[in-house]
Amino acid sequence: MLIHIGYDIGFELPSPAEACFALSVHPSCQSRLRSPERLEIQPRIPFTTFIDSFGNQCGRARLPAGSVRFTNSALIEDDGQPDPVKLDAFQHAVTELPAAVLPFLLPSRYCEVDSELADVAWGLCGAVPGGWGRVQTICDFVHQHIRFDYLRACATRTAVQGYREKVGVCRDFMHLAIALCRCVNIPARYATGYLGDIAVPPVPCPMDFSAWFQVFLDHRWWTFDARHNQRRVGRVLMAVGRDAADVALTTIFGRNVLTKFVVETEEVTEQAGFNHGRVACEDSACSISHLVGA
């Protein structure tokens, strides 16, 4: 299966500002590209690229005042299979975890671990054997506990606040699930990227980037999604981190206004060209951070 991915994101800046961005396919997915990404900034300005501490491909640029657009387009191959499952994937003892995985057990900006959530997590999972079943128990709980409401999106809501308020958008589902996993010593990290409505009924909502999370079990990272709570087809990873603060797709260090936001995730079909896939996460706040500088 081929999936057409891309975006057209516009900003208005009253004055020049520095920007960092994670707007490319994750390095682990780049071998699946069948046409290269064409990331451009308009007006045409130079930008540099680098790999951040989480292994994401990032860029940085000095944006001019006025209208600025980030655009990209590519074709990527997908095997057409749902997210992998291994029901007997085991949980590592903390002493056996690779050093690079340990930070994903600790508290982070949006995922409190040394909090009331520890009692919640052990209450849920204390009788569940460590491993896949424990993570699924957490996903089931979060999926039922939080009510999705696009109008209740909040860029500062933490896992504890999401647990208390019982409402949010996809990032809130993931932050709560990540925090609960960490509370029971399962390394968990936040992920963002493309996810179209492939092999599921289409959602009549504007396209956006999506969020999910990954846990480290049985020597590797596995994908889970507390928002949808089902295995999905066609995820295209862009960035991973401790939580949403680490994977903002654009961060502008100055005043700016978002003026355009279009995301494309389309399965390519032989008969009809592109079959539009609506993205399941309807909250651009889960992907874009606007930092207002002095």
Short mmCIF file of N, CA and C in Angstrom, two decimals, residues 39 53 70 80 91 98 113 134 141 155 161 191 193 206 290:
data_model
loop_
_atom_site.label_atom_id
_atom_site.label_comp_id
_atom_site.label_asym_id
_atom_site.label_seq_id
_atom_site.Cartn_x
_atom_site.Cartn_y
_atom_site.Cartn_z
N LEU A 39 10.22 19.10 1.79
CA LEU A 39 9.97 20.10 2.82
C LEU A 39 10.49 21.45 2.33
N SER A 53 17.96 14.70 20.56
CA SER A 53 18.38 13.69 21.54
C SER A 53 17.46 12.49 21.59
N PHE A 70 5.06 26.41 5.68
CA PHE A 70 5.80 25.15 5.64
C PHE A 70 4.99 24.17 4.80
N GLY A 80 0.17 -2.39 5.07
CA GLY A 80 -1.27 -2.60 5.10
C GLY A 80 -1.76 -3.41 6.28
N GLN A 91 7.32 -7.81 30.54
CA GLN A 91 7.82 -6.57 31.14
C GLN A 91 9.18 -6.82 31.74
N PRO A 98 17.68 -1.25 29.17
CA PRO A 98 18.80 -0.49 28.60
C PRO A 98 18.83 0.92 29.18
N VAL A 113 4.50 11.24 37.56
CA VAL A 113 4.58 9.85 38.01
C VAL A 113 4.52 9.79 39.53
N ARG A 134 -0.95 -5.78 31.00
CA ARG A 134 -0.96 -4.63 31.91
C ARG A 134 -1.15 -3.34 31.12
N PHE A 141 -8.79 1.43 30.48
CA PHE A 141 -9.23 2.38 31.49
C PHE A 141 -9.24 3.81 30.95
N ALA A 155 -3.63 23.23 25.87
CA ALA A 155 -2.21 22.93 25.65
C ALA A 155 -1.42 22.74 26.93
N GLN A 161 -4.33 16.32 35.54
CA GLN A 161 -5.50 17.15 35.23
C GLN A 161 -6.46 16.42 34.30
N ALA A 191 4.31 9.63 20.95
CA ALA A 191 4.61 9.58 19.52
C ALA A 191 3.61 10.43 18.76
N GLY A 193 2.50 11.74 14.52
CA GLY A 193 2.71 11.51 13.10
C GLY A 193 1.40 11.55 12.34
N PRO A 206 -11.85 17.73 10.04
CA PRO A 206 -10.65 18.18 9.32
C PRO A 206 -9.46 17.28 9.64
N HIS A 290 3.44 27.05 20.08
CA HIS A 290 3.77 28.43 19.76
C HIS A 290 4.36 29.08 21.01
#
